């Protein structure tokens, strides 16, 4: 069989959701080729590892801290695990079978196959002579869902990816806030930095606007102590959970009405912009036709024609990109009913604050009757802001 024939067969198998690449971490070789089954013990370890990442992120720990924890617990690395099960592996048995490294943890946390799907065309080669594999863009990869048993829920996987994007780190003082990466300035929209030092007591830690910290005149400090923020957010979350638990039908009715109004306003705005973009694209087509006619008749030079046509093409390209984005946003806005159900389901099996809260916006403090007042707005996953005052008022009425 020639190399071209082998590549053609691999391409056909890849389009049929068959595993064509090296098996992911912890998966067993021969069984992977067709059905991608996993060892029961390894499945528990992966699920535990992803759960550790979700919990560790709230405490300021990342892959390196998780790797250290797995090393201390003497958990076998993927290579050591493969070899201990008699599975062929391209690496030799490491000197320290339980010596975990952060890149290994990162690779496992980003492995989509644990959600029960098969991902093909992850890499490509430029030619037959060049054997070096190169990473394929995500949009060129093919994902087949439901090809084998999932050991990690999609929601958990997506939450881990979201937490990893926030890049929450431990401070030099060895402390971090569970809200790091979630707190934003209500005025400039930038994140609030968590600040602490070794001489500070826990009740002295605070958040401050990153714009104010870098460019003092562009935004106010939006200073708030971490302990105060924690008390306010926890009180709000507990109230929301209690309300949904006790008055789910009323909560559903109020939020459905609010989401419907928000969706209608958003969709209306997007559609207006969509019409303007479509109109402008049509105008550019007509302008390009007239420009071409003027060039043919000698009214404008070839250099002028090239410059203007390139300008029109660039504008059209940007508008088409915006057009696709607007169409996608309009489609996304129609899924709020499902989002409300997803939020209520999360409340029922609530286990961690960061599973519910997606962002916290801190407004600038104001002085009222000699006392400092500061508003905080909490944005929840799937449904956004919850008007607790309105819910309580209508329930009392």
GROMACS .gro file of C-alpha atoms in nm:
model
  397
    1UNK     CA    1   0.000   0.000   0.000
    2UNK     CA    2   0.143   0.339  -0.098
    3UNK     CA    3   0.155   0.638   0.131
    4UNK     CA    4  -0.111   0.820  -0.074
    5UNK     CA    5  -0.349   0.522  -0.038
    6UNK     CA    6  -0.284   0.506   0.336
    7UNK     CA    7  -0.363   0.876   0.376
    8UNK     CA    8  -0.681   0.838   0.171
    9UNK     CA    9  -0.797   0.550   0.393
   10UNK     CA   10  -0.721   0.752   0.707
   11UNK     CA   11  -0.919   1.046   0.570
   12UNK     CA   12  -1.220   0.822   0.500
   13UNK     CA   13  -1.200   0.668   0.848
   14UNK     CA   14  -1.170   1.014   1.006
   15UNK     CA   15  -1.490   1.125   0.834
   16UNK     CA   16  -1.664   0.812   0.968
   17UNK     CA   17  -1.587   0.906   1.330
   18UNK     CA   18  -1.318   0.641   1.365
   19UNK     CA   19  -1.016   0.710   1.582
   20UNK     CA   20  -0.720   0.770   1.350
   21UNK     CA   21  -0.469   0.930   1.587
   22UNK     CA   22  -0.283   0.828   1.900
   23UNK     CA   23  -0.520   0.746   2.182
   24UNK     CA   24  -0.587   1.020   2.438
   25UNK     CA   25  -0.447   1.005   2.790
   26UNK     CA   26  -0.563   0.710   2.999
   27UNK     CA   27  -0.742   0.534   2.711
   28UNK     CA   28  -0.657   0.175   2.629
   29UNK     CA   29  -0.499   0.114   2.287
   30UNK     CA   30  -0.666  -0.173   2.096
   31UNK     CA   31  -1.016  -0.102   2.230
   32UNK     CA   32  -0.988   0.259   2.112
   33UNK     CA   33  -0.956   0.180   1.744
   34UNK     CA   34  -1.327   0.125   1.687
   35UNK     CA   35  -1.532   0.193   2.001
   36UNK     CA   36  -1.300   0.407   2.215
   37UNK     CA   37  -1.373   0.238   2.548
   38UNK     CA   38  -1.190   0.326   2.865
   39UNK     CA   39  -1.070   0.148   3.177
   40UNK     CA   40  -1.318   0.197   3.464
   41UNK     CA   41  -1.045   0.298   3.706
   42UNK     CA   42  -0.897   0.555   3.472
   43UNK     CA   43  -1.238   0.709   3.410
   44UNK     CA   44  -1.273   0.781   3.782
   45UNK     CA   45  -0.928   0.938   3.791
   46UNK     CA   46  -1.005   1.171   3.499
   47UNK     CA   47  -1.338   1.277   3.648
   48UNK     CA   48  -1.165   1.336   3.982
   49UNK     CA   49  -0.891   1.539   3.811
   50UNK     CA   50  -1.142   1.766   3.637
   51UNK     CA   51  -1.336   1.806   3.959
   52UNK     CA   52  -1.012   1.898   4.135
   53UNK     CA   53  -0.947   2.166   3.872
   54UNK     CA   54  -1.293   2.318   3.923
   55UNK     CA   55  -1.251   2.321   4.300
   56UNK     CA   56  -0.888   2.431   4.285
   57UNK     CA   57  -0.966   2.728   4.063
   58UNK     CA   58  -1.192   2.871   4.333
   59UNK     CA   59  -0.898   2.845   4.573
   60UNK     CA   60  -0.646   2.999   4.332
   61UNK     CA   61  -0.472   2.672   4.238
   62UNK     CA   62  -0.392   2.577   3.881
   63UNK     CA   63  -0.243   2.281   3.690
   64UNK     CA   64   0.094   2.301   3.867
   65UNK     CA   65  -0.071   2.281   4.210
   66UNK     CA   66  -0.292   1.995   4.092
   67UNK     CA   67   0.014   1.812   3.957
   68UNK     CA   68   0.182   1.857   4.294
   69UNK     CA   69  -0.126   1.718   4.470
   70UNK     CA   70  -0.142   1.413   4.240
   71UNK     CA   71   0.228   1.351   4.302
   72UNK     CA   72   0.175   1.364   4.677
   73UNK     CA   73  -0.117   1.123   4.646
   74UNK     CA   74   0.109   0.891   4.443
   75UNK     CA   75  -0.128   0.867   4.145
   76UNK     CA   76   0.033   0.699   3.843
   77UNK     CA   77   0.111   0.921   3.543
   78UNK     CA   78  -0.052   0.826   3.208
   79UNK     CA   79   0.268   0.661   3.079
   80UNK     CA   80   0.316   0.461   3.398
   81UNK     CA   81  -0.051   0.365   3.396
   82UNK     CA   82  -0.035   0.243   3.035
   83UNK     CA   83   0.273   0.033   3.096
   84UNK     CA   84   0.135  -0.109   3.420
   85UNK     CA   85  -0.168  -0.235   3.221
   86UNK     CA   86   0.051  -0.386   2.951
   87UNK     CA   87  -0.049  -0.128   2.689
   88UNK     CA   88   0.213  -0.034   2.429
   89UNK     CA   89   0.349   0.314   2.481
   90UNK     CA   90   0.603   0.525   2.294
   91UNK     CA   91   0.768   0.631   2.620
   92UNK     CA   92   0.971   0.431   2.868
   93UNK     CA   93   0.865   0.377   3.227
   94UNK     CA   94   0.954   0.700   3.410
   95UNK     CA   95   1.193   0.687   3.701
   96UNK     CA   96   0.920   0.832   3.923
   97UNK     CA   97   0.591   0.666   3.814
   98UNK     CA   98   0.386   0.918   4.011
   99UNK     CA   99   0.583   1.230   3.910
  100UNK     CA  100   0.320   1.454   3.756
  101UNK     CA  101   0.396   1.767   3.552
  102UNK     CA  102   0.165   2.059   3.478
  103UNK     CA  103   0.166   2.009   3.094
  104UNK     CA  104   0.022   1.660   3.147
  105UNK     CA  105  -0.257   1.801   3.364
  106UNK     CA  106  -0.329   2.074   3.107
  107UNK     CA  107  -0.349   1.818   2.825
  108UNK     CA  108  -0.597   1.609   3.022
  109UNK     CA  109  -0.810   1.911   3.114
  110UNK     CA  110  -0.834   2.014   2.748
  111UNK     CA  111  -0.911   1.666   2.613
  112UNK     CA  112  -1.257   1.677   2.451
  113UNK     CA  113  -1.271   1.297   2.415
  114UNK     CA  114  -1.364   1.270   2.783
  115UNK     CA  115  -1.706   1.419   2.693
  116UNK     CA  116  -1.784   1.114   2.480
  117UNK     CA  117  -1.682   1.254   2.143
  118UNK     CA  118  -1.417   1.178   1.881
  119UNK     CA  119  -1.202   1.461   1.744
  120UNK     CA  120  -1.029   1.400   1.410
  121UNK     CA  121  -0.801   1.609   1.188
  122UNK     CA  122  -0.622   1.763   1.486
  123UNK     CA  123  -0.298   1.779   1.286
  124UNK     CA  124  -0.190   1.786   0.921
  125UNK     CA  125   0.125   1.764   0.711
  126UNK     CA  126   0.215   2.003   0.431
  127UNK     CA  127   0.341   1.739   0.187
  128UNK     CA  128   0.448   1.376   0.150
  129UNK     CA  129   0.810   1.473   0.201
  130UNK     CA  130   0.746   1.675   0.517
  131UNK     CA  131   0.645   1.440   0.798
  132UNK     CA  132   0.625   1.706   1.069
  133UNK     CA  133   0.269   1.726   1.206
  134UNK     CA  134   0.122   2.074   1.247
  135UNK     CA  135  -0.177   2.170   1.459
  136UNK     CA  136  -0.497   2.221   1.265
  137UNK     CA  137  -0.719   2.521   1.349
  138UNK     CA  138  -1.023   2.431   1.559
  139UNK     CA  139  -1.261   2.521   1.275
  140UNK     CA  140  -1.096   2.262   1.049
  141UNK     CA  141  -1.123   1.981   1.303
  142UNK     CA  142  -1.416   1.740   1.287
  143UNK     CA  143  -1.595   1.648   1.611
  144UNK     CA  144  -1.829   1.348   1.637
  145UNK     CA  145  -2.042   1.343   1.953
  146UNK     CA  146  -2.174   1.035   2.128
  147UNK     CA  147  -1.913   0.796   1.988
  148UNK     CA  148  -1.837   0.644   2.329
  149UNK     CA  149  -1.936   0.667   2.694
  150UNK     CA  150  -1.870   1.011   2.844
  151UNK     CA  151  -1.693   1.027   3.179
  152UNK     CA  152  -1.721   1.406   3.217
  153UNK     CA  153  -2.034   1.616   3.175
  154UNK     CA  154  -2.011   1.883   2.902
  155UNK     CA  155  -2.107   2.154   3.153
  156UNK     CA  156  -1.819   2.057   3.382
  157UNK     CA  157  -1.575   2.051   3.091
  158UNK     CA  158  -1.686   2.392   2.962
  159UNK     CA  159  -1.668   2.540   3.313
  160UNK     CA  160  -1.311   2.414   3.353
  161UNK     CA  161  -1.213   2.577   3.021
  162UNK     CA  162  -1.375   2.902   3.133
  163UNK     CA  163  -1.190   2.896   3.465
  164UNK     CA  164  -0.862   2.825   3.288
  165UNK     CA  165  -0.911   3.129   3.064
  166UNK     CA  166  -0.939   3.349   3.373
  167UNK     CA  167  -0.579   3.261   3.471
  168UNK     CA  168  -0.630   3.292   3.844
  169UNK     CA  169  -0.298   3.273   4.028
  170UNK     CA  170  -0.175   3.261   4.385
  171UNK     CA  171  -0.024   3.585   4.516
  172UNK     CA  172   0.326   3.597   4.663
  173UNK     CA  173   0.167   3.599   5.006
  174UNK     CA  174   0.025   3.253   4.932
  175UNK     CA  175  -0.338   3.372   4.931
  176UNK     CA  176  -0.599   3.421   4.664
  177UNK     CA  177  -0.965   3.512   4.647
  178UNK     CA  178  -1.237   3.284   4.520
  179UNK     CA  179  -1.365   3.584   4.320
  180UNK     CA  180  -1.038   3.653   4.136
  181UNK     CA  181  -1.114   3.677   3.766
  182UNK     CA  182  -1.486   3.735   3.825
  183UNK     CA  183  -1.491   4.093   3.958
  184UNK     CA  184  -1.522   4.379   3.705
  185UNK     CA  185  -1.544   4.756   3.721
  186UNK     CA  186  -1.898   4.875   3.647
  187UNK     CA  187  -1.766   5.193   3.479
  188UNK     CA  188  -1.469   5.095   3.258
  189UNK     CA  189  -1.550   4.722   3.232
  190UNK     CA  190  -1.197   4.612   3.326
  191UNK     CA  191  -1.119   4.358   3.594
  192UNK     CA  192  -1.059   4.443   3.957
  193UNK     CA  193  -0.722   4.326   4.084
  194UNK     CA  194  -0.703   4.130   4.408
  195UNK     CA  195  -0.438   4.279   4.636
  196UNK     CA  196  -0.282   4.135   4.948
  197UNK     CA  197   0.059   4.101   5.111
  198UNK     CA  198   0.221   3.898   5.387
  199UNK     CA  199   0.170   4.161   5.656
  200UNK     CA  200  -0.202   4.190   5.580
  201UNK     CA  201  -0.466   4.009   5.780
  202UNK     CA  202  -0.736   3.833   5.572
  203UNK     CA  203  -0.983   4.112   5.650
  204UNK     CA  204  -0.743   4.368   5.496
  205UNK     CA  205  -0.732   4.213   5.146
  206UNK     CA  206  -0.910   4.421   4.885
  207UNK     CA  207  -1.001   4.459   4.518
  208UNK     CA  208  -0.911   4.765   4.312
  209UNK     CA  209  -0.983   4.870   3.952
  210UNK     CA  210  -0.703   4.765   3.718
  211UNK     CA  211  -0.749   5.080   3.505
  212UNK     CA  212  -0.710   5.300   3.812
  213UNK     CA  213  -0.405   5.103   3.918
  214UNK     CA  214  -0.233   5.152   3.582
  215UNK     CA  215  -0.377   5.492   3.478
  216UNK     CA  216  -0.501   5.669   3.787
  217UNK     CA  217  -0.687   5.949   3.610
  218UNK     CA  218  -0.892   5.732   3.374
  219UNK     CA  219  -1.112   5.560   3.636
  220UNK     CA  220  -1.180   5.574   4.007
  221UNK     CA  221  -1.047   5.307   4.242
  222UNK     CA  222  -1.376   5.119   4.299
  223UNK     CA  223  -1.206   4.997   4.617
  224UNK     CA  224  -1.383   4.720   4.806
  225UNK     CA  225  -1.256   4.485   5.074
  226UNK     CA  226  -1.255   4.118   4.978
  227UNK     CA  227  -1.434   4.014   5.298
  228UNK     CA  228  -1.716   4.264   5.233
  229UNK     CA  229  -1.753   4.148   4.873
  230UNK     CA  230  -1.764   3.786   4.988
  231UNK     CA  231  -2.037   3.856   5.243
  232UNK     CA  232  -2.254   4.047   4.993
  233UNK     CA  233  -2.217   3.792   4.713
  234UNK     CA  234  -2.279   3.492   4.938
  235UNK     CA  235  -2.590   3.659   5.084
  236UNK     CA  236  -2.725   3.727   4.734
  237UNK     CA  237  -2.651   3.372   4.613
  238UNK     CA  238  -2.813   3.216   4.922
  239UNK     CA  239  -3.122   3.434   4.869
  240UNK     CA  240  -3.146   3.332   4.503
  241UNK     CA  241  -3.109   2.962   4.587
  242UNK     CA  242  -3.370   2.986   4.863
  243UNK     CA  243  -3.611   3.176   4.638
  244UNK     CA  244  -3.578   2.932   4.348
  245UNK     CA  245  -3.621   2.639   4.587
  246UNK     CA  246  -3.933   2.779   4.759
  247UNK     CA  247  -4.098   2.974   4.476
  248UNK     CA  248  -3.976   2.806   4.159
  249UNK     CA  249  -4.296   2.863   3.960
  250UNK     CA  250  -4.305   3.234   4.046
  251UNK     CA  251  -3.933   3.272   3.973
  252UNK     CA  252  -3.978   3.097   3.640
  253UNK     CA  253  -4.270   3.323   3.539
  254UNK     CA  254  -4.092   3.648   3.632
  255UNK     CA  255  -3.760   3.552   3.472
  256UNK     CA  256  -3.925   3.421   3.155
  257UNK     CA  257  -4.101   3.755   3.115
  258UNK     CA  258  -3.779   3.948   3.179
  259UNK     CA  259  -3.574   3.728   2.947
  260UNK     CA  260  -3.838   3.760   2.677
  261UNK     CA  261  -3.826   4.140   2.699
  262UNK     CA  262  -3.445   4.142   2.697
  263UNK     CA  263  -3.436   3.900   2.404
  264UNK     CA  264  -3.687   4.100   2.203
  265UNK     CA  265  -3.492   4.424   2.257
  266UNK     CA  266  -3.161   4.259   2.173
  267UNK     CA  267  -3.295   4.082   1.864
  268UNK     CA  268  -3.461   4.401   1.742
  269UNK     CA  269  -3.133   4.593   1.775
  270UNK     CA  270  -2.938   4.317   1.601
  271UNK     CA  271  -3.190   4.297   1.317
  272UNK     CA  272  -3.173   4.672   1.256
  273UNK     CA  273  -2.795   4.654   1.235
  274UNK     CA  274  -2.827   4.344   1.014
  275UNK     CA  275  -3.042   4.534   0.763
  276UNK     CA  276  -2.795   4.823   0.753
  277UNK     CA  277  -2.505   4.585   0.692
  278UNK     CA  278  -2.692   4.401   0.414
  279UNK     CA  279  -2.787   4.733   0.252
  280UNK     CA  280  -2.426   4.854   0.263
  281UNK     CA  281  -2.298   4.530   0.108
  282UNK     CA  282  -2.546   4.568  -0.179
  283UNK     CA  283  -2.441   4.932  -0.225
  284UNK     CA  284  -2.075   4.830  -0.245
  285UNK     CA  285  -2.161   4.575  -0.515
  286UNK     CA  286  -2.325   4.846  -0.722
  287UNK     CA  287  -2.040   5.089  -0.661
  288UNK     CA  288  -1.788   4.826  -0.770
  289UNK     CA  289  -1.984   4.769  -1.096
  290UNK     CA  290  -1.990   5.143  -1.172
  291UNK     CA  291  -1.621   5.168  -1.083
  292UNK     CA  292  -1.540   4.888  -1.326
  293UNK     CA  293  -1.740   5.058  -1.602
  294UNK     CA  294  -1.557   5.388  -1.541
  295UNK     CA  295  -1.223   5.207  -1.562
  296UNK     CA  296  -1.318   5.037  -1.889
  297UNK     CA  297  -1.431   5.369  -2.040
  298UNK     CA  298  -1.107   5.535  -1.931
  299UNK     CA  299  -1.265   5.776  -1.680
  300UNK     CA  300  -1.029   5.658  -1.402
  301UNK     CA  301  -0.678   5.518  -1.419
  302UNK     CA  302  -0.585   5.156  -1.347
  303UNK     CA  303  -0.398   5.261  -1.031
  304UNK     CA  304  -0.703   5.447  -0.903
  305UNK     CA  305  -0.925   5.153  -0.989
  306UNK     CA  306  -0.697   4.910  -0.803
  307UNK     CA  307  -0.688   5.130  -0.491
  308UNK     CA  308  -1.065   5.187  -0.478
  309UNK     CA  309  -1.154   4.827  -0.557
  310UNK     CA  310  -0.920   4.706  -0.283
  311UNK     CA  311  -1.083   4.951  -0.039
  312UNK     CA  312  -1.432   4.832  -0.132
  313UNK     CA  313  -1.331   4.465  -0.103
  314UNK     CA  314  -1.180   4.519   0.242
  315UNK     CA  315  -1.495   4.694   0.362
  316UNK     CA  316  -1.714   4.419   0.218
  317UNK     CA  317  -1.503   4.153   0.387
  318UNK     CA  318  -1.542   4.325   0.725
  319UNK     CA  319  -1.915   4.367   0.672
  320UNK     CA  320  -1.961   4.000   0.579
  321UNK     CA  321  -1.778   3.899   0.895
  322UNK     CA  322  -2.003   4.128   1.099
  323UNK     CA  323  -2.305   3.986   0.914
  324UNK     CA  324  -2.217   3.631   1.019
  325UNK     CA  325  -2.159   3.744   1.378
  326UNK     CA  326  -2.497   3.920   1.392
  327UNK     CA  327  -2.676   3.615   1.253
  328UNK     CA  328  -2.511   3.392   1.513
  329UNK     CA  329  -2.600   3.633   1.795
  330UNK     CA  330  -2.965   3.638   1.684
  331UNK     CA  331  -2.972   3.257   1.687
  332UNK     CA  332  -2.812   3.246   2.033
  333UNK     CA  333  -3.069   3.487   2.176
  334UNK     CA  334  -3.350   3.243   2.092
  335UNK     CA  335  -3.214   2.985   2.340
  336UNK     CA  336  -3.293   3.173   2.662
  337UNK     CA  337  -3.577   2.934   2.751
  338UNK     CA  338  -3.328   2.647   2.760
  339UNK     CA  339  -3.085   2.869   2.954
  340UNK     CA  340  -3.344   2.932   3.227
  341UNK     CA  341  -3.398   2.558   3.264
  342UNK     CA  342  -3.022   2.504   3.280
  343UNK     CA  343  -2.989   2.763   3.558
  344UNK     CA  344  -3.269   2.610   3.765
  345UNK     CA  345  -3.111   2.267   3.722
  346UNK     CA  346  -2.779   2.408   3.842
  347UNK     CA  347  -2.946   2.556   4.149
  348UNK     CA  348  -3.097   2.215   4.232
  349UNK     CA  349  -2.759   2.043   4.231
  350UNK     CA  350  -2.563   2.348   4.348
  351UNK     CA  351  -2.219   2.264   4.487
  352UNK     CA  352  -1.996   2.565   4.418
  353UNK     CA  353  -2.050   2.940   4.390
  354UNK     CA  354  -1.855   2.972   4.063
  355UNK     CA  355  -2.095   2.727   3.900
  356UNK     CA  356  -2.368   2.990   3.931
  357UNK     CA  357  -2.190   3.327   3.911
  358UNK     CA  358  -2.027   3.437   3.586
  359UNK     CA  359  -1.933   3.798   3.672
  360UNK     CA  360  -1.953   4.056   3.953
  361UNK     CA  361  -1.970   4.428   3.872
  362UNK     CA  362  -1.864   4.677   4.141
  363UNK     CA  363  -1.985   5.036   4.114
  364UNK     CA  364  -1.803   5.340   4.250
  365UNK     CA  365  -1.886   5.417   4.616
  366UNK     CA  366  -2.104   5.716   4.703
  367UNK     CA  367  -2.158   5.896   5.033
  368UNK     CA  368  -2.517   5.920   5.158
  369UNK     CA  369  -2.586   6.090   5.493
  370UNK     CA  370  -2.221   6.055   5.586
  371UNK     CA  371  -2.210   5.681   5.516
  372UNK     CA  372  -2.034   5.495   5.239
  373UNK     CA  373  -2.265   5.306   4.997
  374UNK     CA  374  -2.152   5.084   4.712
  375UNK     CA  375  -2.371   4.888   4.472
  376UNK     CA  376  -2.273   4.543   4.345
  377UNK     CA  377  -2.442   4.371   4.049
  378UNK     CA  378  -2.410   3.994   4.014
  379UNK     CA  379  -2.444   3.826   3.675
  380UNK     CA  380  -2.546   3.460   3.686
  381UNK     CA  381  -2.474   3.190   3.432
  382UNK     CA  382  -2.733   3.148   3.156
  383UNK     CA  383  -2.977   3.419   3.270
  384UNK     CA  384  -2.775   3.728   3.359
  385UNK     CA  385  -2.893   3.964   3.634
  386UNK     CA  386  -3.171   3.859   3.873
  387UNK     CA  387  -3.398   4.141   4.006
  388UNK     CA  388  -3.441   4.013   4.363
  389UNK     CA  389  -3.612   4.332   4.480
  390UNK     CA  390  -3.881   4.297   4.211
  391UNK     CA  391  -3.926   3.926   4.284
  392UNK     CA  392  -3.969   3.989   4.657
  393UNK     CA  393  -4.206   4.280   4.596
  394UNK     CA  394  -4.430   4.082   4.360
  395UNK     CA  395  -4.427   3.780   4.588
  396UNK     CA  396  -4.532   3.994   4.884
  397UNK     CA  397  -4.806   4.155   4.674
   0.00000   0.00000   0.00000
